[in-house]
PDB file of C-alpha atoms in Angstrom:
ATOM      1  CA  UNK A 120      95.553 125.028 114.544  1.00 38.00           C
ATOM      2  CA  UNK A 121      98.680 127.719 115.237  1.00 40.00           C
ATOM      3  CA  UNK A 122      97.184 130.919 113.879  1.00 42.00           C
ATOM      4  CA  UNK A 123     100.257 133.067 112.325  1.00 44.00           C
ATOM      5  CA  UNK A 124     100.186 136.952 111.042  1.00 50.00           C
ATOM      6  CA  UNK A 125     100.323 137.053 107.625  1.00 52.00           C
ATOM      7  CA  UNK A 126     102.407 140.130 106.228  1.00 69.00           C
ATOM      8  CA  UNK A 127     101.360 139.888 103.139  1.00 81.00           C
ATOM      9  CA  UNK A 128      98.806 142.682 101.735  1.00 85.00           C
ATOM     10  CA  UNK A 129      96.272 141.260  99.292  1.00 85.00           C
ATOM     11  CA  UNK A 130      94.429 143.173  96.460  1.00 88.00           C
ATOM     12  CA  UNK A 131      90.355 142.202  96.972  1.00 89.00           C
ATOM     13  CA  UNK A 132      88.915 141.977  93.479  1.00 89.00           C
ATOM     14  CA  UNK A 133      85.618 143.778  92.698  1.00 89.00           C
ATOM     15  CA  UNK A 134      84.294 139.908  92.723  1.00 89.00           C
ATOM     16  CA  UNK A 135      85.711 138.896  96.220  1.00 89.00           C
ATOM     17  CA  UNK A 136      84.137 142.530  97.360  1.00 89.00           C
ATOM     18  CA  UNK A 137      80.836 141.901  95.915  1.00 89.00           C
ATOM     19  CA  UNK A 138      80.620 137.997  97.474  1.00 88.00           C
ATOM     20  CA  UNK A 139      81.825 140.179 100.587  1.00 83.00           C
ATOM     21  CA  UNK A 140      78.486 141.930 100.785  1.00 88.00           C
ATOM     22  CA  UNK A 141      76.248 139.425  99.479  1.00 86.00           C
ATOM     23  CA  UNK A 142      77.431 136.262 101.555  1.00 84.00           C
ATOM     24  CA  UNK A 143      78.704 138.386 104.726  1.00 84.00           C
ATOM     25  CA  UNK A 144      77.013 141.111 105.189  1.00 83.00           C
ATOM     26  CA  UNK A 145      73.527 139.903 103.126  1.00 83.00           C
ATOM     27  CA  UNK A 146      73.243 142.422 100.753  1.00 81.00           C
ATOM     28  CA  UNK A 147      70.879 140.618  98.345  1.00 83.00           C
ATOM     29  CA  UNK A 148      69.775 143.644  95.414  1.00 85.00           C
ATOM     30  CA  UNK A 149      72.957 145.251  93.006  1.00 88.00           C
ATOM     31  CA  UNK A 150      72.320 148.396  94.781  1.00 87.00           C
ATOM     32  CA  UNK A 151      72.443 147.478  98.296  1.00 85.00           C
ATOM     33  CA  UNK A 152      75.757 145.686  97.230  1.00 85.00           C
ATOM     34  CA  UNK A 153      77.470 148.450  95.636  1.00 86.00           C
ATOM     35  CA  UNK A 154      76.540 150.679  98.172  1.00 87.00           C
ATOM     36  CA  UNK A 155      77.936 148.906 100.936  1.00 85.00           C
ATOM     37  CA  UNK A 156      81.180 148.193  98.807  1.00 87.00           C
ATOM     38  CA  UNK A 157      81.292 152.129  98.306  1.00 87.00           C
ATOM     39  CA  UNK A 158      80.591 153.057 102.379  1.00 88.00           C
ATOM     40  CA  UNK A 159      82.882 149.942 103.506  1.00 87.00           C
ATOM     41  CA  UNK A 160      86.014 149.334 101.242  1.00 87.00           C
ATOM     42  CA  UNK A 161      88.244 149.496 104.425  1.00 89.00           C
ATOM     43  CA  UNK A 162      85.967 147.450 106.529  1.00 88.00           C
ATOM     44  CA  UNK A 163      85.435 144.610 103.685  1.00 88.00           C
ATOM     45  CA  UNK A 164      89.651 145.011 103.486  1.00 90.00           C
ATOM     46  CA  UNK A 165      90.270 144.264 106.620  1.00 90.00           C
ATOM     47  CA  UNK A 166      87.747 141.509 106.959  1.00 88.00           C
ATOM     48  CA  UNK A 167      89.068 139.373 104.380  1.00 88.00           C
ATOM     49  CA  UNK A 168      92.572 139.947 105.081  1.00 89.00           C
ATOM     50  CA  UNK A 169      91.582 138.337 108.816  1.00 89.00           C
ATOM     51  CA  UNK A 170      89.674 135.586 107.222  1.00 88.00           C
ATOM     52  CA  UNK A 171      93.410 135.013 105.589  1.00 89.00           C
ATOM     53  CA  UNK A 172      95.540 135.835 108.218  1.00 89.00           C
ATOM     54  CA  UNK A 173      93.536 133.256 111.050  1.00 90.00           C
ATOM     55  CA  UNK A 174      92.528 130.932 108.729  1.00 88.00           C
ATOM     56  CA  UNK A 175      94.470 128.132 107.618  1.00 89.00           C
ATOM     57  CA  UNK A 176      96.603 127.378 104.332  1.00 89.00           C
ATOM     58  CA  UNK A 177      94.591 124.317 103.347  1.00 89.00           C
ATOM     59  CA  UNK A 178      96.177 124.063  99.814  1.00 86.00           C
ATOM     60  CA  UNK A 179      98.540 125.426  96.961  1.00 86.00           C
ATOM     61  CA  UNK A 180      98.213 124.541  93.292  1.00 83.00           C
ATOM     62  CA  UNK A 181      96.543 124.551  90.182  1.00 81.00           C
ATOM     63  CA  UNK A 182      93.093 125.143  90.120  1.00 75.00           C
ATOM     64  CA  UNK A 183      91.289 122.456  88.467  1.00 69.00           C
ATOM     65  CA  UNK A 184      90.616 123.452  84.581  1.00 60.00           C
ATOM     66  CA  UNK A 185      89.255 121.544  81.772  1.00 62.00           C
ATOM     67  CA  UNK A 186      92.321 122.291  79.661  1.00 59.00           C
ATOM     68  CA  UNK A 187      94.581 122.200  82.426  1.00 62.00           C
ATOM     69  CA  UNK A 188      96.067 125.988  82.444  1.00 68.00           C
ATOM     70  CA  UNK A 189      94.521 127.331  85.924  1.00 72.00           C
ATOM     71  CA  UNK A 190      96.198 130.139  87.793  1.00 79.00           C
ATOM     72  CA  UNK A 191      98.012 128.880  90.574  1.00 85.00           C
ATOM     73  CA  UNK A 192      95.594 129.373  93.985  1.00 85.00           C
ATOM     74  CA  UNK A 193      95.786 129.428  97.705  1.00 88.00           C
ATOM     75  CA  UNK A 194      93.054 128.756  99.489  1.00 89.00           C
ATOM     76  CA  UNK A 195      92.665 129.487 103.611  1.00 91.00           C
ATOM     77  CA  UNK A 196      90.071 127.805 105.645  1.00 90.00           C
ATOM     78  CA  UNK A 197      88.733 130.147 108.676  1.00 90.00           C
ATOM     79  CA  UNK A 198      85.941 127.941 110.239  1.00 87.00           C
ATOM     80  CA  UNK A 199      83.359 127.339 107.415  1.00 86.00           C
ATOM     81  CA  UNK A 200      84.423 130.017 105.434  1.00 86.00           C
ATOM     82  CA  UNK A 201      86.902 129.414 102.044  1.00 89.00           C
ATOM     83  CA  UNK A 202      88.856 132.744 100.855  1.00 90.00           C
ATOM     84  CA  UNK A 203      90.497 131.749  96.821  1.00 90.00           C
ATOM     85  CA  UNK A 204      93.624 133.927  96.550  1.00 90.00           C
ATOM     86  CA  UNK A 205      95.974 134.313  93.088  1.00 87.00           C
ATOM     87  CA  UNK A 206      98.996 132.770  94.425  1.00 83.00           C
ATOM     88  CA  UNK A 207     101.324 135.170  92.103  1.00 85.00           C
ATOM     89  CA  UNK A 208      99.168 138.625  91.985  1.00 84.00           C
ATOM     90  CA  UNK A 209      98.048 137.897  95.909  1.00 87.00           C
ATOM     91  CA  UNK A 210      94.782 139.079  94.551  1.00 87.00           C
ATOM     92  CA  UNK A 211      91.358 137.855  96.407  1.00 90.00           C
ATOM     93  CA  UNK A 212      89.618 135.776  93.847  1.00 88.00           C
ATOM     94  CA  UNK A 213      86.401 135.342  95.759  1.00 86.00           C
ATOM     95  CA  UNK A 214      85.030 134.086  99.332  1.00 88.00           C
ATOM     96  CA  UNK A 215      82.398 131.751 100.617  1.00 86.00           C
ATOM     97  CA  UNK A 216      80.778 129.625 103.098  1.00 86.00           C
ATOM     98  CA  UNK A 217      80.531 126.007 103.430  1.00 87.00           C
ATOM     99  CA  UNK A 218      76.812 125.646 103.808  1.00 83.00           C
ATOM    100  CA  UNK A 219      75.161 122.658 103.013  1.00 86.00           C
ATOM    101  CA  UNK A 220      71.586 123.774 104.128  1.00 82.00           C
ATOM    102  CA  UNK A 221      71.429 121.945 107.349  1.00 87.00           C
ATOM    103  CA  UNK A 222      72.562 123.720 110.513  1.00 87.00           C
ATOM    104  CA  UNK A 223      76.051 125.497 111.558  1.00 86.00           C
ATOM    105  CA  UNK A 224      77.282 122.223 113.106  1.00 89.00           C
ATOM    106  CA  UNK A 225      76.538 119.725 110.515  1.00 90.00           C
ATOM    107  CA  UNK A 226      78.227 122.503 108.014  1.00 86.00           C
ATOM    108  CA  UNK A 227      81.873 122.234 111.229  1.00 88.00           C
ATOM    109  CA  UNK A 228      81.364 118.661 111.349  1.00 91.00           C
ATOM    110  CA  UNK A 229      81.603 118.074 107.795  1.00 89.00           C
ATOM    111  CA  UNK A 230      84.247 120.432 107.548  1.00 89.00           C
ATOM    112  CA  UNK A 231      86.468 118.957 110.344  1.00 90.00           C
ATOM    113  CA  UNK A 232      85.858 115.562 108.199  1.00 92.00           C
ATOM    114  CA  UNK A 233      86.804 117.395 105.156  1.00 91.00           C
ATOM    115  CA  UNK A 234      89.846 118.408 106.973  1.00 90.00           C
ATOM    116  CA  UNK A 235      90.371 114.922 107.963  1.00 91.00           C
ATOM    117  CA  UNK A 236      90.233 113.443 104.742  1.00 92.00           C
ATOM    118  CA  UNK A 237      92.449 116.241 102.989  1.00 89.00           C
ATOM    119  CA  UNK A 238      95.465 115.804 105.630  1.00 90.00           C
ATOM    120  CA  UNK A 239      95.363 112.102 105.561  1.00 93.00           C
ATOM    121  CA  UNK A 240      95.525 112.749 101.497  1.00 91.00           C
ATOM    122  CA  UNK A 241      98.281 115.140 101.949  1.00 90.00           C
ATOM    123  CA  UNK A 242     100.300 112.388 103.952  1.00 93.00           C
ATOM    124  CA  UNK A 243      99.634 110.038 101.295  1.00 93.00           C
ATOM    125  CA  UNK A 244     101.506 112.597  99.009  1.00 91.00           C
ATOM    126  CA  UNK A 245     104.170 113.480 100.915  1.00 93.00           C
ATOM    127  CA  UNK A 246     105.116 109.552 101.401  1.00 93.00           C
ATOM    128  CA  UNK A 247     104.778 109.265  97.787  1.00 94.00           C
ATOM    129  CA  UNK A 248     106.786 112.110  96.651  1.00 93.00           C
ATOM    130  CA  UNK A 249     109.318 110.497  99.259  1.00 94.00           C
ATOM    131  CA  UNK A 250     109.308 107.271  98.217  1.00 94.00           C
ATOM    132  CA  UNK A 251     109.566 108.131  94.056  1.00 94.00           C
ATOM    133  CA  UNK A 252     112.228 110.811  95.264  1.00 94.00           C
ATOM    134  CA  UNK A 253     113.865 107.520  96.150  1.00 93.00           C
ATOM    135  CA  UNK A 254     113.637 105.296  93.403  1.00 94.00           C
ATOM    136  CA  UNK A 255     114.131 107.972  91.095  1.00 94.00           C
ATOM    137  CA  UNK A 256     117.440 108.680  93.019  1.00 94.00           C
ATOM    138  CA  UNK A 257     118.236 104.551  93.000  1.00 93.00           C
ATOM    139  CA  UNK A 258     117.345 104.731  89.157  1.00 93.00           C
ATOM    140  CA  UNK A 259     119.395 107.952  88.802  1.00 94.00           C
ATOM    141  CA  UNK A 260     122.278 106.376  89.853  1.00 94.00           C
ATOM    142  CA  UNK A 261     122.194 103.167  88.129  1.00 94.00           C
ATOM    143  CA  UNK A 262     121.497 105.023  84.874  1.00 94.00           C
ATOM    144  CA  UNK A 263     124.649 106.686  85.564  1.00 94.00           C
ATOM    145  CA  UNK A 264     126.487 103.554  86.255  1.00 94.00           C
ATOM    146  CA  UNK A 265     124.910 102.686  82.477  1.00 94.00           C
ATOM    147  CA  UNK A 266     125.925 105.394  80.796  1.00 95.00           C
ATOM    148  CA  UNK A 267     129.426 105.053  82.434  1.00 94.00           C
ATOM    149  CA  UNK A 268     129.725 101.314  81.340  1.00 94.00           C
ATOM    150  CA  UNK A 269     128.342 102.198  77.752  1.00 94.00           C
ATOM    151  CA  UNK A 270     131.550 104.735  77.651  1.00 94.00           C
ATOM    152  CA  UNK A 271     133.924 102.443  78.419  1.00 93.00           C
ATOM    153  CA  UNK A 272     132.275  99.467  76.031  1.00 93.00           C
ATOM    154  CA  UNK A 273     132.845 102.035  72.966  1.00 93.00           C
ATOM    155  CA  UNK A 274     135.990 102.895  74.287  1.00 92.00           C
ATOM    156  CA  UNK A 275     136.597  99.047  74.209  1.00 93.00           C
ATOM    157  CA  UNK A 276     134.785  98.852  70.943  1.00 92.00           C
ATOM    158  CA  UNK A 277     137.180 101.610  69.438  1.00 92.00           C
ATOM    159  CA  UNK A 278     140.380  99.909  70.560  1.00 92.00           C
ATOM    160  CA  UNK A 279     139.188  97.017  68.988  1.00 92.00           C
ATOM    161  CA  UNK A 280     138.325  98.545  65.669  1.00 91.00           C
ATOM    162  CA  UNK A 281     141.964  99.827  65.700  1.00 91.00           C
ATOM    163  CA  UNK A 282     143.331  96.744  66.590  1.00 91.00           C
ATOM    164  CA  UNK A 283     141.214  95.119  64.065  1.00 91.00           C
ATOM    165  CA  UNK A 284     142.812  97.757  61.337  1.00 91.00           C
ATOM    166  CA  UNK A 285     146.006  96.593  62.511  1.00 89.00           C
ATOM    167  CA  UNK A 286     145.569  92.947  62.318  1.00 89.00           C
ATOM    168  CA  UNK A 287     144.114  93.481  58.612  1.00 89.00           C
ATOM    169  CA  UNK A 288     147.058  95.356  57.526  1.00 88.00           C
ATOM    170  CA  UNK A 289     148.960  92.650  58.945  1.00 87.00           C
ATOM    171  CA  UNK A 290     147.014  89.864  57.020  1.00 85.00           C
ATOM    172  CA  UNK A 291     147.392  91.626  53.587  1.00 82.00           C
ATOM    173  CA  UNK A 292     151.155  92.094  54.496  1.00 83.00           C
ATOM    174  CA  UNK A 293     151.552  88.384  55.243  1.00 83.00           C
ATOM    175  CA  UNK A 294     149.830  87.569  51.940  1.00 81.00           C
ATOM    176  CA  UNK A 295     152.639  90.235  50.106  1.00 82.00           C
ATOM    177  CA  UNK A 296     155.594  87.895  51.618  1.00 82.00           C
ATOM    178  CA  UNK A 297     154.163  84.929  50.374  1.00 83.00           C
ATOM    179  CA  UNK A 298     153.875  86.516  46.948  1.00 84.00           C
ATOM    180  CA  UNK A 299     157.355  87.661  47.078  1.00 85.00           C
ATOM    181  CA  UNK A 300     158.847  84.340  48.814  1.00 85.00           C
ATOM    182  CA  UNK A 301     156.293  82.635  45.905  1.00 84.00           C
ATOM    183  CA  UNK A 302     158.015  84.750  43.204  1.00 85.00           C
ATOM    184  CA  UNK A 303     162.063  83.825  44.656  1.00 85.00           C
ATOM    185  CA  UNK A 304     160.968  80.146  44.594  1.00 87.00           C
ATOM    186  CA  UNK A 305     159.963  81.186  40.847  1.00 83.00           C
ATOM    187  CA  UNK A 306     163.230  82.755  39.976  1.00 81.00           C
ATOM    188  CA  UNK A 307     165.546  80.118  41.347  1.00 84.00           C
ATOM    189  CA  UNK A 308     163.265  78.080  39.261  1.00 83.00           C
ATOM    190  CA  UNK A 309     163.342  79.299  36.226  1.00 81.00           C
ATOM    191  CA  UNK A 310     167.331  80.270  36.821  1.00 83.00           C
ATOM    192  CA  UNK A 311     167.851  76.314  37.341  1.00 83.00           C
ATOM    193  CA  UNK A 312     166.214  75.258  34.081  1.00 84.00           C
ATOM    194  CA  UNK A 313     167.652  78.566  32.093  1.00 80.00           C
ATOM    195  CA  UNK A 314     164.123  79.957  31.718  1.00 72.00           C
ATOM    196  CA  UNK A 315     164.438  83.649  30.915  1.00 62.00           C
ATOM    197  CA  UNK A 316     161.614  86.278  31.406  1.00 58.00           C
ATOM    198  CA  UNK A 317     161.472  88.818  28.511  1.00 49.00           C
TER     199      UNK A 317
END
């Protein structure tokens, strides 16, 4: 794991400080806590920023709410410790240790599992996000080989409505020169037998 400075300076919450002295330093009675938080803001400060700057990024993203509207978190591993930072206000939510009541090497070894498991996950996401980039892309572009066919089909549709228009206007034209060619037939008709309109 390539350990990198981080510049950023983070605000430690009154909760992160008060984890600080119970889970770090042991500081089991309100007292004892506050008092160390009082003699030791610089120390406590500089301790978590550390546990930031050589731990490792593990993760980004929402943290998991019932209704779905969790802040945006980071959280760094350093060893078996876990620091929860605001992502926006780069405020220390709260630190702890990974301690499942065995010994310090069970605690790494399930952590380097954890690890494990997490990374292989995060593959699985980044091949994913790749591979619906792609068919979204594939889909993209047929959709706008759609839309561009569906332009010209109205535009065909329009012409044809015109043309249609004309041809009708033709139709009821023919039917007026059969009228009128009707109505000479009638006349030379009616002139022939000395018929007379009045």
């Amino acid at each position: 794991m390539e350990v990198v400075e981080n510049a950023i300076t983070y605000n430690i919450s009154a909760h992160a400080k008060q984890r600080y002295a119970e889970r770090i330093m042991g500081k089991e009675n309100e007292v004892d806590v506050n008092r160390f938080i009082t003699l030791n803001e610089e120390k406590i400060k500089t301790d978590i920023h550390k546990l930031i700057n050589y731990g490792e990024l593990i993760y980004t993203g929402k943290q998991s709410q019932k209704d779905g509207k969790g802040n945006v978190i980071d959280v760094y591993l350093k060893d078996c410790w876990v620091v929860l930072v605001d992502n926006r206000a780069k405020n220390v939510i709260t630190l702890y240790k990974i301690d499942l009541g065995l010994d310090e090497e069970f605690n790494k070894a399930y952590v380097s599992k954890m690890l494990e498991k997490l990374n292989a996950y995060k593959e699985v996401l980044e091949n994913t996000k790749q591979q619906v980039q792609a068919e979204s892309n594939m889909y993209r572009e047929m959709l706008a080989d759609a839309e561009t066919q569906i332009k010209e089909y109205r535009a065909m549709i329009k012409n044809l409505e015109e043309l249609s228009v004309g041809y009708r206007t033709i139709v009821d034209n023919n039917n007026v020169k059969v009228a009128q060619a009707n109505k000479d037939v009638a006349d030379v008709v009616n002139t022939m037998i000395g018929k007379r309109e009045f």
